[in-house]
Coordinates of C-alpha atoms in Angstrom, one line a residue:
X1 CA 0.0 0.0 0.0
X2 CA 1.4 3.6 -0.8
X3 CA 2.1 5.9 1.9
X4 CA 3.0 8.8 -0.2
X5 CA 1.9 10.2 -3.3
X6 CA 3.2 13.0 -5.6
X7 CA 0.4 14.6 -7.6
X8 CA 1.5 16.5 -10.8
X9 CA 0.2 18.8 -12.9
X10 CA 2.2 21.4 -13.7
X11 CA 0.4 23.7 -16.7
X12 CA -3.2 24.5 -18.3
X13 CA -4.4 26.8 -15.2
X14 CA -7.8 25.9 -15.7
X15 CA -7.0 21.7 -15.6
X16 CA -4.5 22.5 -12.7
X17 CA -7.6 24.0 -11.0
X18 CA -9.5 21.0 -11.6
X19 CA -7.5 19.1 -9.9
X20 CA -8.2 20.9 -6.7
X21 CA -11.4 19.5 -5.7
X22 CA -10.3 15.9 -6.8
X23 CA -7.5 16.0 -4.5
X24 CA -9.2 17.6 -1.5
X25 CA -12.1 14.5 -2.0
X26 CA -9.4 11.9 -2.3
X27 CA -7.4 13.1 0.8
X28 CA -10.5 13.1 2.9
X29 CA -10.9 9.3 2.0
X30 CA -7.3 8.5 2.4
X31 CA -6.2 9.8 5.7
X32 CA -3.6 7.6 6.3
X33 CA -1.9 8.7 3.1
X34 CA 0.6 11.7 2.5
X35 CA -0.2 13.9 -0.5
X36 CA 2.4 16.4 -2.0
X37 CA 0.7 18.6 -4.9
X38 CA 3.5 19.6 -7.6
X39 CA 1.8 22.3 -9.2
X40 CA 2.7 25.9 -10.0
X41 CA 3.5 28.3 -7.9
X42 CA 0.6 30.7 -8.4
X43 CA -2.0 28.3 -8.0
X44 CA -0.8 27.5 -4.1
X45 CA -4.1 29.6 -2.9
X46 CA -6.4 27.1 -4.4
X47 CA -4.7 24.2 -2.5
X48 CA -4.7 26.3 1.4
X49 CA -7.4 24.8 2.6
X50 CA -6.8 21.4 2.1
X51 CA -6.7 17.9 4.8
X52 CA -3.6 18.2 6.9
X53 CA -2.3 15.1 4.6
X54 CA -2.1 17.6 1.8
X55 CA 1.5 19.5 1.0
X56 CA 1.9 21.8 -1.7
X57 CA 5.2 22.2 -4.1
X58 CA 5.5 25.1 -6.4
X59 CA 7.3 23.5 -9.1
X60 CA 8.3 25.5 -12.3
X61 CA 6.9 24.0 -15.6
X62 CA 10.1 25.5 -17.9
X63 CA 13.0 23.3 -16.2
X64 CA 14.6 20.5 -17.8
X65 CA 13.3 16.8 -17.3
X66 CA 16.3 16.2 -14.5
X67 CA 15.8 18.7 -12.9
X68 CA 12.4 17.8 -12.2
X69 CA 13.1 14.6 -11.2
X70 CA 15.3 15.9 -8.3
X71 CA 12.7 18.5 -7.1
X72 CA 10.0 15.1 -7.2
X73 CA 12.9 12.4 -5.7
X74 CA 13.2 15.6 -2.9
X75 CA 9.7 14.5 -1.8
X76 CA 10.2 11.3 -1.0
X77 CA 7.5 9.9 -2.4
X78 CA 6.7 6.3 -3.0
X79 CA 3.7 6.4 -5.4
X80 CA 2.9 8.9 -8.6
X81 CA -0.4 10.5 -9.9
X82 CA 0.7 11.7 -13.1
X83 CA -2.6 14.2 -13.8
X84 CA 0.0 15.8 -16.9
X85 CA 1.4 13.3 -19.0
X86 CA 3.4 15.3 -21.2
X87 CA 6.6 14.6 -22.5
X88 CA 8.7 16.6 -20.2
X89 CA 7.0 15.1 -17.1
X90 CA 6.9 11.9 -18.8
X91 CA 10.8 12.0 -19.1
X92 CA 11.5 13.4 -15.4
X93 CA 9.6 10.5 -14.2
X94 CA 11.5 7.9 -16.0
X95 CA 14.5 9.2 -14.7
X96 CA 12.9 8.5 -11.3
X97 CA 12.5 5.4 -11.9
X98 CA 15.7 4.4 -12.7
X99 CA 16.7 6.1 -9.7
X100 CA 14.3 4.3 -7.9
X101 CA 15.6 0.8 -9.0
X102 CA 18.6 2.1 -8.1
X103 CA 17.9 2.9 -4.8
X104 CA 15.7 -0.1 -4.7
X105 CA 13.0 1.5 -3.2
X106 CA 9.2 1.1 -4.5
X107 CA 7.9 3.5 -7.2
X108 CA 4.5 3.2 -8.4
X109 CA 3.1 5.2 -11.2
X110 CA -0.1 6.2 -12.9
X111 CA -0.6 7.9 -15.5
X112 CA -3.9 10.1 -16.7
X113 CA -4.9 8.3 -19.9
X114 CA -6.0 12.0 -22.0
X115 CA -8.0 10.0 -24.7
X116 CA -8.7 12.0 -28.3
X117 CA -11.1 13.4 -30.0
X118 CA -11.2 12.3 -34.0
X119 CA -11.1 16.2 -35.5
X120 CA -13.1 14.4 -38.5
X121 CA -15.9 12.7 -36.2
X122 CA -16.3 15.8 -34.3
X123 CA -16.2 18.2 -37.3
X124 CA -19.0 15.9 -39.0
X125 CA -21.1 15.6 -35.3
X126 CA -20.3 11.9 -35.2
X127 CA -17.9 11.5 -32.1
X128 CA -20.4 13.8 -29.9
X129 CA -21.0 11.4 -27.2
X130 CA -19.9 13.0 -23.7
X131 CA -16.4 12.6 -22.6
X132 CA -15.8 11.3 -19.2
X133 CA -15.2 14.7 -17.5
X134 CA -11.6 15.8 -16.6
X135 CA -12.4 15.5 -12.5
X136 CA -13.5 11.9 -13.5
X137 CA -10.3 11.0 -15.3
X138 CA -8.4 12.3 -12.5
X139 CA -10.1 10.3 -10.5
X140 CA -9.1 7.4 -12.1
X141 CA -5.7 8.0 -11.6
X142 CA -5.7 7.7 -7.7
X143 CA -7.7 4.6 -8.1
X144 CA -5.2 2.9 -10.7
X145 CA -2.7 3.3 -7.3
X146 CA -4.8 1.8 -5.2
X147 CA -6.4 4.4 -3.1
X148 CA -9.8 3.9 -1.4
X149 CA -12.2 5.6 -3.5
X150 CA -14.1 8.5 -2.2
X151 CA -17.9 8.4 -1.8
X152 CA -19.9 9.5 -4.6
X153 CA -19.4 12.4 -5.3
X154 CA -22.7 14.5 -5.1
X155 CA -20.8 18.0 -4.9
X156 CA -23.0 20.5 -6.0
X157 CA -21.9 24.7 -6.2
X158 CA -23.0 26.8 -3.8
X159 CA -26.7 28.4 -3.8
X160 CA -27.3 32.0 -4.1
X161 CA -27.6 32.8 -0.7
X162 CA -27.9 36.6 -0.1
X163 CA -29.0 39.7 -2.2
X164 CA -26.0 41.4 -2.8
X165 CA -26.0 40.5 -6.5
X166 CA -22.7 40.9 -7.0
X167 CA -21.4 39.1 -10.2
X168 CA -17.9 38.2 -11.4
X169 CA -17.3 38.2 -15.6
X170 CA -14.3 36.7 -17.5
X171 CA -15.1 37.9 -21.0
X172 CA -11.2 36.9 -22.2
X173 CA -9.7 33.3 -23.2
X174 CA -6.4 31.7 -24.3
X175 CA -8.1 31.5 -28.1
X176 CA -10.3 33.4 -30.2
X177 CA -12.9 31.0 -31.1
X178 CA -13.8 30.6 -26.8
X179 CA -13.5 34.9 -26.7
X180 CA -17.4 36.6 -26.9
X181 CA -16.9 39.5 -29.2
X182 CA -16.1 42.5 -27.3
X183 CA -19.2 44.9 -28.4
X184 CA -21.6 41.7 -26.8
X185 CA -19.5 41.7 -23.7
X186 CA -20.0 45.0 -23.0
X187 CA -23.9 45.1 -23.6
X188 CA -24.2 42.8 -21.1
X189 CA -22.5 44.6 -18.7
X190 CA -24.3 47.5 -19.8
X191 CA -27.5 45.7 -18.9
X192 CA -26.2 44.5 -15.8
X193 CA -25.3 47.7 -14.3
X194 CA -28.9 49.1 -15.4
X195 CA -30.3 46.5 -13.6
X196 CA -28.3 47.5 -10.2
X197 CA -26.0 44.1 -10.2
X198 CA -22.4 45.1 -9.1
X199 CA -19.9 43.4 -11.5
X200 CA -16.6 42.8 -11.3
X201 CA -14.3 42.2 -14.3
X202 CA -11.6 40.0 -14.2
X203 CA -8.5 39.1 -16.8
X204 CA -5.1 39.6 -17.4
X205 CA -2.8 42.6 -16.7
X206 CA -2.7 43.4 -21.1
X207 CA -6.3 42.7 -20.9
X208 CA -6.6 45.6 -18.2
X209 CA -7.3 48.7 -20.6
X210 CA -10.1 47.4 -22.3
X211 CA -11.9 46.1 -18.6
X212 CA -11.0 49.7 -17.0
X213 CA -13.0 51.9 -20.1
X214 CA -15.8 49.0 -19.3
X215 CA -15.7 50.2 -15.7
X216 CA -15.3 54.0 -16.6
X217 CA -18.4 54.1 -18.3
X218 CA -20.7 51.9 -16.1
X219 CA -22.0 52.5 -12.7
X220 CA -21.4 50.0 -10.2
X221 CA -18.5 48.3 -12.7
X222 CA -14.8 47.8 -11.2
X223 CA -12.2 46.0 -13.1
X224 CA -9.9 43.3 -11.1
X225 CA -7.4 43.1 -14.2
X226 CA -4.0 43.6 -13.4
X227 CA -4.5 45.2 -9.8
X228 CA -4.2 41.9 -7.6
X229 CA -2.1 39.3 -7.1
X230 CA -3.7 35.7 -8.0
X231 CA -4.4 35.1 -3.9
X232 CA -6.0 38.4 -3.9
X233 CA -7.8 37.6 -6.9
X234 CA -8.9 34.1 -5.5
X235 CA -10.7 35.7 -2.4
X236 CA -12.4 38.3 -4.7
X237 CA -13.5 35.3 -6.7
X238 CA -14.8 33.9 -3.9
X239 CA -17.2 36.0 -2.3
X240 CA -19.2 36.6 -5.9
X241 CA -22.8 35.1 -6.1
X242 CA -22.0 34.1 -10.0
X243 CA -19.5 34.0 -12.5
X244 CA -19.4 34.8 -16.0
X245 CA -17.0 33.1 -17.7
X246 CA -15.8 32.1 -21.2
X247 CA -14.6 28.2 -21.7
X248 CA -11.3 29.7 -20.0
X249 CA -9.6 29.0 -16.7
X250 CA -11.8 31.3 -14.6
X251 CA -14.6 28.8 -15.3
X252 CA -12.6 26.6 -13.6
X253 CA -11.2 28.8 -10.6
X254 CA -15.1 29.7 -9.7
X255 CA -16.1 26.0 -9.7
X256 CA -13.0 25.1 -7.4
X257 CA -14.4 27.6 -5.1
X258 CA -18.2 26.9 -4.9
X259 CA -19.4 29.8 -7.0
X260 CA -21.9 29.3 -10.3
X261 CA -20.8 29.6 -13.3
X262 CA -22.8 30.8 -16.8
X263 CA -20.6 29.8 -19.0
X264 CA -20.2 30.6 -22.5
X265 CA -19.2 28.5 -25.5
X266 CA -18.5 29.0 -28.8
X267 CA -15.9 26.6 -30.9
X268 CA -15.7 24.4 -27.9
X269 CA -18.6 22.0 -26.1
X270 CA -19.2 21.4 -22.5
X271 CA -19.3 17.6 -23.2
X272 CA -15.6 17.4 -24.4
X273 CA -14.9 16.7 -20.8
X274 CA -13.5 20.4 -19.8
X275 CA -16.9 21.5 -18.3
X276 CA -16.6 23.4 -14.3
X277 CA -16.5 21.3 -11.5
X278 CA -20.2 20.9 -10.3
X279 CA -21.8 23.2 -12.4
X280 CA -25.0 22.3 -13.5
X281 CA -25.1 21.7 -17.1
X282 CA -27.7 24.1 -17.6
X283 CA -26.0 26.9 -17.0
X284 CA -23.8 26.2 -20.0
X285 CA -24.5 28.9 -22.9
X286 CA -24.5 28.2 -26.6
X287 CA -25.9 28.7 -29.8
X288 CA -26.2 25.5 -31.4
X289 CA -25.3 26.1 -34.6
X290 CA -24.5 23.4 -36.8
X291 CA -21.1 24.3 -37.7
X292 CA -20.6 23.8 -33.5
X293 CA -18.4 22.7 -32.4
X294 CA -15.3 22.6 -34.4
X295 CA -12.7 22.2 -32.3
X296 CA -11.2 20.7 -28.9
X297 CA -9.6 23.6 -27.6
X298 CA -10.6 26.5 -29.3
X299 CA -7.3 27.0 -31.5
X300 CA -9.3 26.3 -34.8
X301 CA -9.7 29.3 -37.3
X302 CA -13.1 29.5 -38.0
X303 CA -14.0 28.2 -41.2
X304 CA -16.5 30.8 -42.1
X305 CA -13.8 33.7 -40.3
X306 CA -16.6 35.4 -38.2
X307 CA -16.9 32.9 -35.0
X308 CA -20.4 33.1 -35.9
X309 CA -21.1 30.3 -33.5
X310 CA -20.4 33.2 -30.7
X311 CA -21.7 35.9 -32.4
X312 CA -25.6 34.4 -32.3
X313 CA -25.5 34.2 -28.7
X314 CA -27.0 37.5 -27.6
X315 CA -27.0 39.6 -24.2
X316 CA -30.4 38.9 -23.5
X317 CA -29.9 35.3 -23.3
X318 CA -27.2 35.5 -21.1
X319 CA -29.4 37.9 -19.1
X320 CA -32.1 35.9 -18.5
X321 CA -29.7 33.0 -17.4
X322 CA -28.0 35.4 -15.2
X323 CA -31.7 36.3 -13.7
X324 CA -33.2 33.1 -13.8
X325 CA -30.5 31.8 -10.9
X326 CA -31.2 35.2 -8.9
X327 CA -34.9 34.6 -9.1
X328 CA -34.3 30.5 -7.7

């Protein structure tokens, strides 16, 4: 039986955050186990309040495969959860092997198996039956080490619970066919501010300028962008009512910390496996055009060049999500 395990995943924010939940549930059911998280640095807040058999490692993606092997031999570990399995881990963990058999001391390893989605089934809707979700997968992981499953898992996000109405929206992502064009993003929070929600904005420090003139010219509209670091942000993120999000690593952020998220999707689908962490499917916004969805991640150029599929999705009907959750 494994006393120690070293849990990796050490890029893609948004499936890093994913992994958060997972872990905490797994922990909880394996007391008698040590966990050390290898994850990056920035995402430590998302891992603070975890079982006392949790430890976190900020570990730096960029270094060479050796010199992650010495940061995870450090730990001490005696088991692997591989949640990455790229080549760069992949190659720091063989060298831990060998160094393992070396040593001979026990190694076990497991590995996340990603699966693929055939670009030609999915572009002609044939491969559109629903992924196992990315929290399942990870799941799997523990269990392939042995680990006493959790129980199931009927986590839920947290209800609205007061009338402060104060809503959180990410309208930016890593690729243009997940991003909401920019004239419908600020219509809604246009109608938003009208409606006496308070709203605050969140993306990156480049992203900043176009958020602030958002703020500048609505009442009741602050921008986050750029002014916090990603703890601060976390607590901000925390004590919203709903999030707003694009298929982007905010989605996931909010559904690590219990908040609702109306998400919105465009080249993307919620049933490649990448949807929040106990968000109700509902919530998930879309057109449904026939030309959606094209692609796995979003990195696709559209094929008609407009991102039509995001275009059709209008205020109003992210609006009347938004209110339909207030009113319940």
């Amino acid at each position: 039986m494994v006393k120690h395990v070293l849990v990796i995943r050490l890029s893609a924010l948004g499936d890093a955050a994913i992994a958060a939940p997972v872990l905490r549930r797994w922990a909880m059911a394996n007391a008698d186990v040590r966990f050390t998280m290898a994850a990056p640095p920035m995402l430590a807040p998302l891992f603070d309040e975890m079982p006392a058999n949790v430890d976190f490692l900020g570990v730096d993606k960029r270094q060479p495969a050796r010199s992650l092997c010495r940061i995870f031999l450090s730990t001490g570990a005696d088991a692997v959860a591989n949640l990455h399995h790229v080549n760069r881990v992949d190659r720091a963990l063989r060298l831990m092997r060998l160094e393992a058999l070396v040593r001979h001391t026990p190694l076990t390893v497991s590995t996340l198996r990603k699966g693929k989605l055939s670009r030609w089934l999915m572009l002609h809707h044939l491969d559109m039956r629903p992924r196992r979700p990315q929290h399942q997968r990870y799941g799997d992981v523990f269990l392939r080490l042995g680990l006493t499953p959790p129980p199931p898992d009927n986590h839920t996000v947290a209800p609205l619970h007061n009338a402060s109405r104060r809503i959180g929206f990410a309208p930016f992502a890593q690729h243009q066919g997940k991003i909401w064009p920019m004239d419908l993003g600020e219509k809604l929070v246009a109608m938003l501010s009208e409606r006496g929600y308070q709203v605050v904005l969140f993306g990156s420090r480049g992203e900043a300028p176009t958020l602030e003139q958002w703020a500048a010219r609505h009442e009741g509209v602050t921008s986050a962008a750029g002014r916090y670091s990603f703890a601060e942000e976390m607590e901000v993120i925390g004590h919203l009512q709903l999030m707003v999000s694009m298929d982007s690593a905010n989605m996931h952020f909010a559904s690590a910390l219990g908040v609702p998220v109306v998400s919105i999707w465009g080249a993307t689908h919620p049933d490649f496996g990448f949807y929040g962490y106990g968000q109700p499917r509902e919530l998930a916004v879309s057109s449904g055009r026939r030309c959606q969805p094209c692609s796995a991640y979003g990195n696709r150029r559209c094929r008609y060049g407009d991102y039509r599929c995001l275009r059709d999705i209008s205020p109003d009907a992210v609006l009347e999500k938004i209110e339909t959750i207030f009113e319940k």
